[in-house]
Amino acid sequence: MARARAEGARQKISVLRIGHRPGRDPRLSTHVALAARALGAERLFLNPPDPSLERRVGEISKRWGGGFEVVGAPEWKAVLRSFPQAVAHLTMYGEPLDELEPKLRGADPLLLVVGGAKVPSEIYRLSTWNLAVGHQPHSEVAALSIVLDRLLGTPGPGGWPGARQVIVPQRRGKKVIAPVAEALP
Ligand code: SAM
């Protein structure tokens, strides 16, 4: 069930992806970025920075609308410091999502942190919360998506501000329109 807040009171959520390996696993970090964007986060801080990934996700954002951005983050601790008392590190070792959910809802803006193959041990101490989406190993994309859906709800159909193309849901097949071009006389 969608639990989105009313527009205007929407919780501001950013995501920090640590442990990205530029040139080695662009696909997984790209999926983290696309899931963050599609499920309502405002930005992805990417550590270490990867200009090529930032450019590719920027092109997708231009086409599909919304204000999402990927920001290169050379220092992940500096990003944490800019979200005092509002950092949720996603890890299977943390406290259950059901228990932390009320606290996460009260944190606005909120930073969600996801790791890669290895996570620096300091992150457990520097985060406000260590947040588990179940207590089995799975994936940063899955964990992030579940938390965003829980806090913001999954967006419904319709174009996002500035979109050059919009999907019209179909029972079968695909329909995509260009809203600006079709609105012209
Ligand atoms: N052993 C690692 C760990 O400490 O969680 C697993 C790394 S996993 C391949 C990559 C990332 O996925 C983790 O850093 C975490 O952010 C996320 N993740 C995986 N399983 C999770 C879970 N059950 N709950 C929350 N986050 C999870």
Coordinates of N, CA and C and ligand atoms in Angstrom, one line a residue:
M1 N 0.9 -1.2 0.0 CA 0.0 0.0 0.0 C 0.9 1.2 0.0
A2 N 0.5 2.2 -0.8 CA 1.4 3.4 -0.8 C 1.2 4.2 0.5
R3 N 2.3 4.7 1.0 CA 2.2 5.5 2.3 C 2.8 6.8 2.0
A4 N 2.7 7.3 0.8 CA 3.3 8.6 0.5 C 2.7 9.7 1.2
R5 N 3.5 10.7 1.6 CA 3.0 11.9 2.2 C 2.3 12.8 1.2
A6 N 1.5 13.7 1.6 CA 0.9 14.7 0.7 C 2.0 15.5 0.0
E7 N 1.8 15.8 -1.3 CA 2.8 16.6 -2.0 C 3.0 17.9 -1.3
G8 N 4.2 18.4 -1.2 CA 4.5 19.6 -0.4 C 5.1 19.3 0.9
A9 N 4.6 18.2 1.5 CA 5.1 17.8 2.8 C 6.0 16.6 2.6
R10 N 6.5 16.4 1.4 CA 7.2 15.2 1.0 C 8.6 15.2 1.7
Q11 N 8.9 14.1 2.4 CA 10.2 13.9 3.1 C 11.3 14.0 2.1
K12 N 12.4 14.8 2.4 CA 13.5 14.9 1.5 C 14.6 13.9 1.8
I13 N 14.8 13.0 0.9 CA 15.7 11.8 1.1 C 16.8 11.9 0.1
S14 N 18.1 11.8 0.6 CA 19.2 11.6 -0.3 C 19.8 10.3 0.0
V15 N 20.6 9.8 -1.0 CA 21.2 8.5 -0.8 C 22.7 8.6 -1.0
L16 N 23.5 7.9 -0.2 CA 25.0 7.9 -0.4 C 25.3 6.5 -0.7
R17 N 26.0 6.3 -1.9 CA 26.5 5.0 -2.3 C 28.0 5.0 -2.1
I18 N 28.5 4.1 -1.1 CA 29.9 4.1 -0.9 C 30.4 2.8 -1.5
G19 N 31.7 2.8 -1.8 CA 32.3 1.6 -2.3 C 32.1 1.3 -3.8
H20 N 31.7 2.4 -4.5 CA 31.6 2.3 -6.0 C 33.0 2.1 -6.6
R21 N 33.0 1.3 -7.6 CA 34.3 1.0 -8.3 C 34.3 1.5 -9.7
P22 N 34.7 2.7 -10.0 CA 34.6 3.3 -11.3 C 35.2 2.4 -12.3
G23 N 34.5 2.1 -13.4 CA 35.1 1.3 -14.5 C 34.9 -0.2 -14.2
R24 N 34.6 -0.6 -13.0 CA 34.5 -2.0 -12.7 C 33.1 -2.6 -12.6
D25 N 32.2 -1.8 -11.9 CA 30.8 -2.3 -11.7 C 29.8 -1.2 -11.9
P26 N 29.9 -0.5 -13.1 CA 29.0 0.6 -13.3 C 27.6 0.2 -13.3
R27 N 27.3 -1.0 -13.7 CA 25.9 -1.4 -13.8 C 25.2 -1.4 -12.4
L28 N 25.8 -1.9 -11.4 CA 25.1 -2.0 -10.1 C 24.9 -0.6 -9.5
S29 N 25.9 0.3 -9.6 CA 25.8 1.6 -9.1 C 24.8 2.4 -9.9
T30 N 24.7 2.1 -11.2 CA 23.7 2.8 -12.1 C 22.3 2.4 -11.6
H31 N 22.2 1.1 -11.3 CA 20.9 0.6 -10.8 C 20.5 1.3 -9.4
V32 N 21.5 1.5 -8.6 CA 21.3 2.2 -7.3 C 20.7 3.6 -7.6
A33 N 21.4 4.3 -8.6 CA 21.0 5.6 -8.9 C 19.6 5.6 -9.5
L34 N 19.3 4.7 -10.4 CA 18.0 4.7 -11.1 C 16.9 4.4 -10.1
A35 N 17.1 3.4 -9.2 CA 16.1 3.1 -8.2 C 15.9 4.2 -7.3
A36 N 17.0 4.9 -6.9 CA 16.8 6.1 -6.0 C 16.0 7.1 -6.7
R37 N 16.3 7.4 -7.9 CA 15.5 8.4 -8.7 C 14.1 8.1 -8.8
A38 N 13.8 6.8 -9.3 CA 12.5 6.4 -9.7 C 11.6 6.3 -8.4
L39 N 12.2 6.1 -7.2 CA 11.4 5.9 -6.0 C 11.4 7.2 -5.1
G40 N 11.8 8.3 -5.7 CA 11.6 9.6 -5.0 C 12.7 10.2 -4.3
A41 N 13.9 9.7 -4.3 CA 15.1 10.4 -3.6 C 15.4 11.6 -4.4
E42 N 16.0 12.6 -3.8 CA 16.4 13.8 -4.5 C 17.7 13.7 -5.2
R43 N 18.7 13.0 -4.6 CA 20.0 12.9 -5.2 C 20.7 11.7 -4.7
L44 N 21.7 11.3 -5.5 CA 22.7 10.2 -5.0 C 24.0 10.8 -4.9
F45 N 24.6 10.7 -3.7 CA 26.1 11.0 -3.6 C 26.8 9.8 -3.9
L46 N 27.8 9.9 -4.8 CA 28.5 8.7 -5.3 C 30.0 8.8 -4.8
N47 N 30.4 7.8 -4.0 CA 31.8 7.7 -3.5 C 32.4 6.4 -3.9
P48 N 33.6 6.5 -4.6 CA 34.2 7.8 -5.1 C 33.4 8.3 -6.3
P49 N 33.7 9.5 -6.8 CA 33.0 10.1 -7.9 C 33.2 9.3 -9.2
D50 N 32.3 9.4 -10.1 CA 32.4 8.7 -11.4 C 31.7 9.6 -12.4
P51 N 32.4 10.5 -13.1 CA 31.8 11.5 -14.0 C 31.0 10.8 -15.1
S52 N 31.5 9.7 -15.6 CA 30.8 9.0 -16.7 C 29.4 8.5 -16.2
L53 N 29.3 7.9 -15.0 CA 28.0 7.5 -14.5 C 27.1 8.7 -14.2
E54 N 27.7 9.8 -13.7 CA 26.9 11.0 -13.4 C 26.3 11.5 -14.7
R55 N 27.1 11.5 -15.8 CA 26.6 12.0 -17.1 C 25.5 11.1 -17.6
R56 N 25.7 9.8 -17.5 CA 24.7 8.9 -18.1 C 23.3 9.0 -17.3
V57 N 23.4 9.1 -16.0 CA 22.2 9.2 -15.2 C 21.5 10.6 -15.4
G58 N 22.4 11.6 -15.6 CA 21.9 12.9 -15.9 C 21.1 12.9 -17.2
E59 N 21.5 12.2 -18.2 CA 20.8 12.2 -19.5 C 19.5 11.5 -19.3
I60 N 19.4 10.4 -18.5 CA 18.1 9.7 -18.2 C 17.2 10.7 -17.5
S61 N 17.7 11.4 -16.6 CA 16.9 12.4 -15.8 C 16.3 13.5 -16.7
K62 N 17.1 13.9 -17.7 CA 16.6 15.0 -18.6 C 15.5 14.4 -19.4
R63 N 15.6 13.2 -19.8 CA 14.6 12.6 -20.7 C 13.3 12.3 -19.9
W64 N 13.4 11.8 -18.7 CA 12.2 11.3 -18.0 C 11.8 12.3 -16.9
G65 N 12.5 13.5 -16.8 CA 12.0 14.5 -15.9 C 12.4 14.4 -14.4
G66 N 12.0 15.4 -13.6 CA 12.3 15.4 -12.2 C 13.7 16.1 -12.0
G67 N 14.0 16.3 -10.8 CA 15.2 17.1 -10.5 C 16.3 16.2 -9.9
F68 N 16.3 14.9 -10.1 CA 17.3 14.1 -9.5 C 18.7 14.3 -10.0
E69 N 19.7 14.3 -9.2 CA 21.1 14.5 -9.6 C 22.0 13.5 -8.9
V70 N 23.1 13.1 -9.6 CA 24.2 12.3 -9.0 C 25.3 13.3 -8.7
V71 N 25.8 13.3 -7.5 CA 26.8 14.2 -7.0 C 28.0 13.4 -6.6
G72 N 29.1 13.7 -7.3 CA 30.4 13.0 -6.9 C 30.8 13.4 -5.5
A73 N 31.1 12.4 -4.7 CA 31.5 12.7 -3.3 C 32.9 12.0 -3.0
P74 N 34.0 12.9 -3.1 CA 35.3 12.3 -2.8 C 35.5 11.9 -1.3
E75 N 34.7 12.5 -0.4 CA 34.8 12.2 1.0 C 33.5 11.7 1.6
W76 N 33.3 10.4 1.9 CA 31.9 10.0 2.3 C 31.6 10.6 3.7
K77 N 32.7 10.8 4.6 CA 32.4 11.3 5.9 C 31.9 12.7 5.9
A78 N 32.3 13.5 4.9 CA 31.8 14.9 4.8 C 30.3 14.8 4.4
V79 N 29.9 13.9 3.7 CA 28.4 13.8 3.3 C 27.7 13.5 4.6
L80 N 28.2 12.5 5.4 CA 27.5 12.2 6.7 C 27.4 13.4 7.6
R81 N 28.4 14.2 7.6 CA 28.4 15.4 8.5 C 27.3 16.4 8.1
S82 N 27.0 16.4 6.8 CA 25.9 17.3 6.4 C 24.5 16.9 6.6
F83 N 24.4 15.7 7.3 CA 23.0 15.2 7.7 C 23.1 14.8 9.2
P84 N 23.3 15.8 10.1 CA 23.5 15.5 11.5 C 22.2 14.8 12.0
Q85 N 22.4 13.7 12.8 CA 21.3 13.0 13.5 C 20.3 12.4 12.5
A86 N 20.7 12.2 11.2 CA 19.7 11.7 10.3 C 20.3 10.9 9.2
V87 N 21.2 9.9 9.6 CA 21.9 9.0 8.7 C 21.5 7.6 9.0
A88 N 20.9 6.9 8.0 CA 20.5 5.5 8.2 C 21.3 4.7 7.3
H89 N 22.2 3.9 7.9 CA 23.1 3.0 7.1 C 22.4 1.6 6.9
L90 N 22.2 1.2 5.7 CA 21.5 0.0 5.4 C 22.4 -1.2 5.5
T91 N 22.1 -2.1 6.5 CA 23.0 -3.3 6.7 C 22.2 -4.4 7.3
M92 N 22.4 -5.6 6.9 CA 21.7 -6.7 7.4 C 21.9 -6.9 8.9
Y93 N 23.0 -6.3 9.4 CA 23.3 -6.4 10.9 C 22.6 -5.4 11.7
G94 N 21.8 -4.5 11.2 CA 21.2 -3.5 11.9 C 19.9 -3.8 12.6
E95 N 19.2 -2.8 13.0 CA 17.9 -2.9 13.7 C 16.8 -3.0 12.7
P96 N 15.7 -3.8 13.0 CA 14.7 -4.0 12.0 C 14.0 -2.8 11.4
L97 N 13.7 -2.7 10.2 CA 13.0 -1.6 9.5 C 11.7 -1.3 10.2
D98 N 11.0 -2.3 10.6 CA 9.7 -2.1 11.3 C 9.9 -1.2 12.6
E99 N 10.9 -1.5 13.3 CA 11.2 -0.8 14.5 C 11.7 0.6 14.3
L100 N 12.5 0.8 13.3 CA 13.1 2.1 13.1 C 12.2 3.1 12.3
E101 N 11.2 2.5 11.6 CA 10.4 3.3 10.7 C 9.9 4.6 11.3
P102 N 9.3 4.7 12.5 CA 8.8 5.9 13.0 C 9.9 7.0 13.2
K103 N 11.1 6.5 13.6 CA 12.2 7.5 13.7 C 12.7 8.0 12.4
L104 N 12.7 7.1 11.4 CA 13.2 7.6 10.0 C 12.2 8.6 9.5
R105 N 10.9 8.4 9.7 CA 9.9 9.3 9.2 C 10.1 10.7 9.8
G106 N 10.6 10.8 11.0 CA 10.8 12.1 11.7 C 12.1 12.8 11.3
A107 N 12.9 12.2 10.4 CA 14.2 12.8 10.0 C 14.0 13.4 8.6
D108 N 14.0 14.7 8.6 CA 13.8 15.3 7.3 C 14.7 16.6 7.2
P109 N 15.7 16.6 6.4 CA 16.1 15.6 5.4 C 16.8 14.4 6.1
L110 N 16.8 13.3 5.3 CA 17.3 12.0 5.7 C 18.3 11.5 4.7
L111 N 19.4 10.9 5.2 CA 20.4 10.3 4.3 C 20.4 8.8 4.5
L112 N 20.2 8.1 3.4 CA 20.3 6.6 3.4 C 21.6 6.2 2.8
V113 N 22.4 5.4 3.5 CA 23.7 4.9 3.0 C 23.6 3.5 2.6
V114 N 24.1 3.2 1.4 CA 24.2 1.8 1.0 C 25.7 1.5 0.6
G115 N 26.1 0.3 0.9 CA 27.5 -0.1 0.6 C 27.6 -0.9 -0.6
G116 N 28.9 -1.4 -0.8 CA 29.2 -2.4 -1.9 C 29.7 -3.7 -1.3
A117 N 30.6 -4.3 -1.9 CA 31.2 -5.5 -1.5 C 31.8 -5.4 -0.1
K118 N 32.5 -4.3 0.2 CA 33.1 -4.1 1.5 C 32.6 -2.7 2.0
V119 N 32.3 -2.6 3.4 CA 31.9 -1.4 4.0 C 32.9 -1.0 5.1
P120 N 33.4 0.3 5.1 CA 34.3 0.6 6.2 C 33.6 0.5 7.5
S121 N 34.3 -0.1 8.5 CA 33.7 -0.4 9.8 C 33.2 0.9 10.5
E122 N 33.9 2.0 10.3 CA 33.5 3.3 10.9 C 32.1 3.7 10.7
I123 N 31.5 3.2 9.6 CA 30.2 3.7 9.2 C 29.2 3.2 10.2
Y124 N 29.4 2.1 10.9 CA 28.5 1.6 11.9 C 28.4 2.6 13.1
R125 N 29.5 3.2 13.4 CA 29.6 4.1 14.5 C 29.1 5.5 14.2
L126 N 29.4 5.9 12.9 CA 29.2 7.3 12.5 C 27.7 7.5 12.1
S127 N 27.0 6.4 11.8 CA 25.6 6.6 11.4 C 24.7 6.8 12.6
T128 N 23.6 7.4 12.4 CA 22.6 7.6 13.5 C 21.9 6.2 13.7
W129 N 21.6 5.5 12.7 CA 20.9 4.2 12.8 C 21.6 3.2 11.8
N130 N 21.7 2.0 12.2 CA 22.0 0.9 11.3 C 20.7 0.1 11.1
L131 N 20.3 0.1 9.8 CA 19.0 -0.3 9.5 C 19.0 -1.6 8.6
A132 N 18.3 -2.6 9.1 CA 18.2 -3.9 8.4 C 16.9 -4.0 7.7
V133 N 17.0 -4.5 6.4 CA 15.8 -4.8 5.7 C 15.8 -6.4 5.6
G134 N 15.3 -6.9 6.7 CA 15.5 -8.4 6.9 C 16.9 -8.6 7.4
H135 N 17.2 -9.8 7.8 CA 18.6 -10.0 8.4 C 19.3 -11.1 7.6
Q136 N 19.0 -11.1 6.3 CA 19.7 -12.0 5.3 C 20.5 -11.1 4.3
P137 N 21.6 -11.6 3.8 CA 22.3 -10.8 2.8 C 21.5 -10.7 1.5
H138 N 21.3 -9.5 0.9 CA 20.8 -9.4 -0.4 C 21.5 -8.3 -1.2
S139 N 20.8 -7.2 -1.5 CA 21.4 -6.3 -2.5 C 21.1 -4.9 -2.0
E140 N 22.1 -4.0 -2.4 CA 21.8 -2.5 -2.1 C 20.6 -2.0 -2.8
V141 N 20.4 -2.5 -4.0 CA 19.3 -2.0 -4.8 C 17.9 -2.4 -4.1
A142 N 17.9 -3.7 -3.7 CA 16.7 -4.2 -3.1 C 16.4 -3.5 -1.8
A143 N 17.5 -3.4 -0.9 CA 17.3 -2.8 0.4 C 16.8 -1.3 0.2
L144 N 17.5 -0.6 -0.6 CA 17.2 0.8 -0.8 C 15.7 1.0 -1.3
S145 N 15.4 0.2 -2.3 CA 14.0 0.3 -2.9 C 12.9 0.0 -1.8
I146 N 13.1 -0.9 -1.0 CA 12.1 -1.2 0.0 C 12.0 -0.1 1.0
V147 N 13.1 0.5 1.4 CA 13.0 1.6 2.4 C 12.4 2.8 1.8
L148 N 12.7 3.1 0.5 CA 12.1 4.3 -0.2 C 10.6 4.1 -0.4
D149 N 10.2 2.8 -0.7 CA 8.8 2.6 -0.9 C 8.1 2.7 0.5
R150 N 8.7 2.3 1.5 CA 8.1 2.4 2.9 C 7.9 3.8 3.3
L151 N 8.9 4.7 3.0 CA 8.8 6.1 3.5 C 8.0 7.0 2.5
L152 N 8.2 6.8 1.2 CA 7.6 7.7 0.2 C 6.5 7.1 -0.6
G153 N 6.4 5.8 -0.6 CA 5.4 5.2 -1.5 C 6.0 5.2 -2.9
T154 N 5.5 4.2 -3.7 CA 6.0 4.2 -5.1 C 5.1 5.1 -6.0
P155 N 5.8 6.0 -6.7 CA 5.1 7.0 -7.5 C 4.1 6.3 -8.5
G156 N 3.0 7.0 -8.7 CA 2.0 6.5 -9.7 C 2.3 6.9 -11.1
P157 N 1.4 6.7 -12.1 CA 1.7 7.1 -13.4 C 1.6 8.6 -13.6
G158 N 2.1 9.0 -14.8 CA 2.1 10.5 -15.1 C 3.5 11.0 -15.2
G159 N 3.6 12.1 -16.0 CA 4.9 12.6 -16.3 C 5.5 13.4 -15.1
W160 N 6.8 13.4 -15.0 CA 7.4 14.2 -14.0 C 7.8 15.6 -14.6
P161 N 7.9 16.6 -13.8 CA 8.2 18.0 -14.3 C 9.4 18.0 -15.2
G162 N 9.2 18.6 -16.4 CA 10.3 18.7 -17.4 C 10.5 17.5 -18.2
A163 N 9.7 16.4 -18.1 CA 9.9 15.2 -18.9 C 9.7 15.4 -20.4
R164 N 10.6 14.8 -21.2 CA 10.4 14.9 -22.6 C 9.6 13.7 -23.1
Q165 N 9.5 12.7 -22.3 CA 8.7 11.5 -22.7 C 8.0 11.0 -21.4
V166 N 6.8 10.4 -21.6 CA 5.9 9.9 -20.5 C 5.3 8.6 -21.0
I167 N 5.2 7.7 -20.1 CA 4.6 6.4 -20.4 C 3.1 6.5 -20.1
V168 N 2.3 6.0 -21.0 CA 0.9 5.9 -20.8 C 0.6 4.4 -20.5
P169 N 0.2 4.1 -19.3 CA 0.1 2.7 -19.0 C -0.8 1.9 -19.9
Q170 N -0.4 0.7 -20.3 CA -1.2 -0.1 -21.3 C -1.4 -1.4 -20.7
R171 N -2.6 -2.0 -21.0 CA -2.8 -3.4 -20.6 C -1.8 -4.3 -21.3
R172 N -1.5 -4.1 -22.6 CA -0.5 -4.8 -23.4 C 0.2 -3.8 -24.3
G173 N 1.5 -4.1 -24.5 CA 2.3 -3.2 -25.4 C 2.8 -2.0 -24.7
K174 N 3.3 -1.1 -25.6 CA 4.0 0.1 -25.0 C 3.4 1.4 -25.6
K175 N 3.2 2.4 -24.8 CA 2.8 3.7 -25.4 C 3.6 4.8 -24.6
V176 N 4.4 5.5 -25.4 CA 5.1 6.6 -24.8 C 4.8 7.9 -25.6
I177 N 4.5 9.0 -24.9 CA 4.2 10.2 -25.6 C 5.2 11.3 -25.2
A178 N 5.4 12.3 -26.1 CA 6.2 13.4 -25.8 C 5.3 14.6 -25.4
P179 N 5.1 14.9 -24.1 CA 4.1 15.8 -23.7 C 4.2 17.2 -24.3
V180 N 5.4 17.7 -24.4 CA 5.5 19.1 -24.8 C 5.1 19.2 -26.3
A181 N 5.7 18.2 -27.1 CA 5.4 18.3 -28.6 C 3.9 18.1 -28.8
E182 N 3.2 17.2 -28.1 CA 1.8 16.9 -28.4 C 0.9 18.0 -27.9
A183 N 1.4 18.9 -27.0 CA 0.6 20.0 -26.5 C 0.6 21.1 -27.4
L184 N 1.5 21.2 -28.4 CA 1.6 22.3 -29.3 C 0.4 22.2 -30.3
P185 N -0.1 23.4 -30.7 CA -1.2 23.4 -31.7 C -0.8 22.9 -33.1
Ligands
SAM1 N1 28.2 -8.3 4.1 C1 27.7 -7.1 3.6 C2 27.0 -6.2 4.6 O1 27.7 -5.8 5.5 O2 25.8 -6.0 4.6 C3 26.9 -7.3 2.4 C4 27.2 -6.4 1.3 S1 25.8 -6.3 0.2 C5 26.5 -7.1 -1.3 C6 25.9 -4.6 -0.3 C7 25.0 -3.7 0.4 O3 23.7 -4.1 0.3 C8 25.3 -3.5 1.9 O4 26.3 -2.6 2.2 C9 23.9 -2.9 2.4 O5 23.9 -1.5 2.2 C10 22.9 -3.6 1.4 N2 22.2 -4.7 2.1 C11 22.4 -6.1 1.7 N3 21.6 -6.8 2.5 C12 20.9 -6.0 3.3 C13 19.9 -6.1 4.3 N4 19.4 -7.3 4.7 N5 19.4 -5.0 5.0 C14 19.9 -3.8 4.6 N6 20.8 -3.6 3.7 C15 21.3 -4.6 3.0

